[in-house]
């Protein structure tokens, strides 16, 4: 049983300034703005420069939430970063964030669940806070996917972008909790659909890895598309069921932004009108773990949701993994 509830104090995001448009991509690979727009919905994405790492974006997003709430870094006792593009395999990106913020009292670790990562990380923080172990948690989704993108592969390089989003959580009374439910799932049997084959212990970096371009994202887009639709629907329905709510109770659904056709299929299945489904992939593409939290932050800042509204985040990604959470703003 939970001893406490979890309150969302603030959200923030941080995006690199540099924009890469579909027109720019036309000059890099054999593609067209028309193909990318009609097949995915993406028009442009943000990309980091060579001196910027994932923790730099994560620190940027974290500073926004600390400033908004007047929280000092020393008050944070837990930092979790969801990412598939850590600065290094170790130390964790969360440790770099701790150093960058001066959050010297925080316990730090990373969560790797691909595009579902932010919701997985939120689930970890929720449990630590509800059980009374920690009080103030910074949960971050941050990616520099363009660093693991094969710029010679037109089937993947048009899809991804960089960015970071953060949320500050604190302990509250159980009946005042902002996080009403979390549903998580995984299927390791579908590991082949989306992966970064090189650079881990299975295939450490070598000339062969580099020659075969295994240091970049490898994806079976068509099969992934089918699994994504099925699992996004399942996760969305289960998280609503867990807190006794229905799709019509939602003020906004914030789905993972991989492909507009996946989002449309989900929207049709759970019968939500277009204005209740958040879309920003035209501006940013797929930012994996950073996507849903940046979506939540933008929805709040744009006034699409207000205090008391119910919002659902839903995601799927490599693993496969899938996840959804229902939140009261
Ligand atoms: N420009 C022009 N043509 C292209 C491009 C491109 N950028 N990319 C592929 N094509 C071609 C293919 O070569 C193929 O040509 P062919 O018929 O002559 O062989 C044709 O377009 C169709 O290719 P498909 O792969 O069947 O295209 P599809 O309609 O499935 O769209 C896409 C591809 C956009 C990748 C889609 O499958 C998709 O979005 N899948 C899900 C991907 C996803 O969600 N990934 C992220 C998961 S999140 C995470 O964990 C990071």
GROMACS .gro file of C-alpha atoms and ligand atoms in nm, residues 29-32 35-36 39-40 84 113-116 145 154-156 158-160 194 217 219-225 228 256 258-259 261-262 286 288 316-318, ligand 1:
model
   91
   29UNK     CA    1   1.983   1.110  -4.897
   30UNK     CA    2   1.751   0.993  -5.174
   31UNK     CA    3   1.425   1.118  -5.022
   32UNK     CA    4   1.164   1.391  -5.060
   35UNK     CA    5   0.758   1.112  -4.889
   36UNK     CA    6   0.857   1.201  -4.532
   39UNK     CA    7   0.456   0.852  -4.457
   40UNK     CA    8   0.542   0.997  -4.115
   84UNK     CA    9   1.907   0.527  -2.499
  113UNK     CA   10   1.339   0.129  -2.204
  114UNK     CA   11   1.373   0.308  -2.540
  115UNK     CA   12   1.075   0.528  -2.625
  116UNK     CA   13   0.879   0.401  -2.323
  145UNK     CA   14   1.932   1.024  -3.120
  154UNK     CA   15   1.707   0.702  -4.570
  155UNK     CA   16   1.466   0.459  -4.404
  156UNK     CA   17   1.572   0.570  -4.053
  158UNK     CA   18   1.436   1.097  -4.151
  159UNK     CA   19   1.267   0.984  -3.829
  160UNK     CA   20   1.470   1.099  -3.529
  194UNK     CA   21   1.464  -0.199  -3.325
  217UNK     CA   22   2.003   0.237  -3.510
  219UNK     CA   23   1.501  -0.095  -3.752
  220UNK     CA   24   1.237  -0.314  -3.918
  221UNK     CA   25   0.994  -0.025  -3.972
  222UNK     CA   26   0.704  -0.215  -4.125
  223UNK     CA   27   0.683  -0.483  -3.852
  224UNK     CA   28   0.743  -0.227  -3.579
  225UNK     CA   29   0.455  -0.021  -3.712
  228UNK     CA   30   0.331  -0.025  -3.218
  256UNK     CA   31   0.466   0.878  -2.844
  258UNK     CA   32   0.698   0.811  -3.403
  259UNK     CA   33   0.455   0.831  -3.692
  261UNK     CA   34  -0.028   0.715  -3.899
  262UNK     CA   35   0.034   0.522  -3.573
  286UNK     CA   36   1.079   1.097  -3.272
  288UNK     CA   37   1.245   0.848  -2.796
  316UNK     CA   38   0.612   0.209  -2.721
  317UNK     CA   39   0.969   0.146  -2.827
  318UNK     CA   40   1.261  -0.089  -2.875
  330LIG     N1   41   1.240   0.842  -4.869
  330LIG     C1   42   1.191   0.783  -4.980
  330LIG     N2   43   1.163   0.652  -4.986
  330LIG     C2   44   1.185   0.579  -4.876
  330LIG     C3   45   1.236   0.634  -4.758
  330LIG     C4   46   1.264   0.772  -4.758
  330LIG     N3   47   1.312   0.836  -4.649
  330LIG     N4   48   1.248   0.537  -4.666
  330LIG     C5   49   1.206   0.422  -4.722
  330LIG     N5   50   1.168   0.447  -4.851
  330LIG     C6   51   1.114   0.355  -4.948
  330LIG     C7   52   1.154   0.212  -4.922
  330LIG     O1   53   1.282   0.185  -4.976
  330LIG     C8   54   1.044   0.138  -4.991
  330LIG     O2   55   1.073   0.133  -5.130
  330LIG     P1   56   1.041   0.001  -5.215
  330LIG     O3   57   0.892  -0.017  -5.206
  330LIG     O4   58   1.092   0.039  -5.350
  330LIG     O5   59   1.118  -0.108  -5.149
  330LIG     C9   60   0.921   0.226  -4.973
  330LIG     O6   61   0.973   0.355  -4.940
  330LIG    C10   62   0.828   0.180  -4.864
  330LIG     O7   63   0.905   0.147  -4.748
  330LIG     P2   64   0.839   0.098  -4.614
  330LIG     O8   65   0.944   0.074  -4.512
  330LIG     O9   66   0.742  -0.013  -4.643
  330LIG    O10   67   0.754   0.228  -4.578
  330LIG     P3   68   0.646   0.245  -4.466
  330LIG    O11   69   0.523   0.299  -4.523
  330LIG    O12   70   0.639   0.126  -4.374
  330LIG    O13   71   0.709   0.365  -4.380
  330LIG    C11   72   0.829   0.399  -4.177
  330LIG    C12   73   0.835   0.349  -4.319
  330LIG    C13   74   0.796   0.547  -4.180
  330LIG    C14   75   0.962   0.378  -4.111
  330LIG    C15   76   0.717   0.324  -4.100
  330LIG    O14   77   0.730   0.186  -4.121
  330LIG    C16   78   0.720   0.350  -3.953
  330LIG    O15   79   0.698   0.461  -3.907
  330LIG     N6   80   0.740   0.243  -3.872
  330LIG    C17   81   0.745   0.256  -3.728
  330LIG    C18   82   0.876   0.310  -3.692
  330LIG    C19   83   0.888   0.350  -3.551
  330LIG    O16   84   0.788   0.370  -3.486
  330LIG     N7   85   1.012   0.363  -3.506
  330LIG    C20   86   1.044   0.416  -3.382
  330LIG    C21   87   1.016   0.329  -3.264
  330LIG     S1   88   1.054   0.415  -3.124
  330LIG    C22   89   1.205   0.378  -3.056
  330LIG    O17   90   1.216   0.292  -2.972
  330LIG    C23   91   1.328   0.464  -3.103
   0.00000   0.00000   0.00000
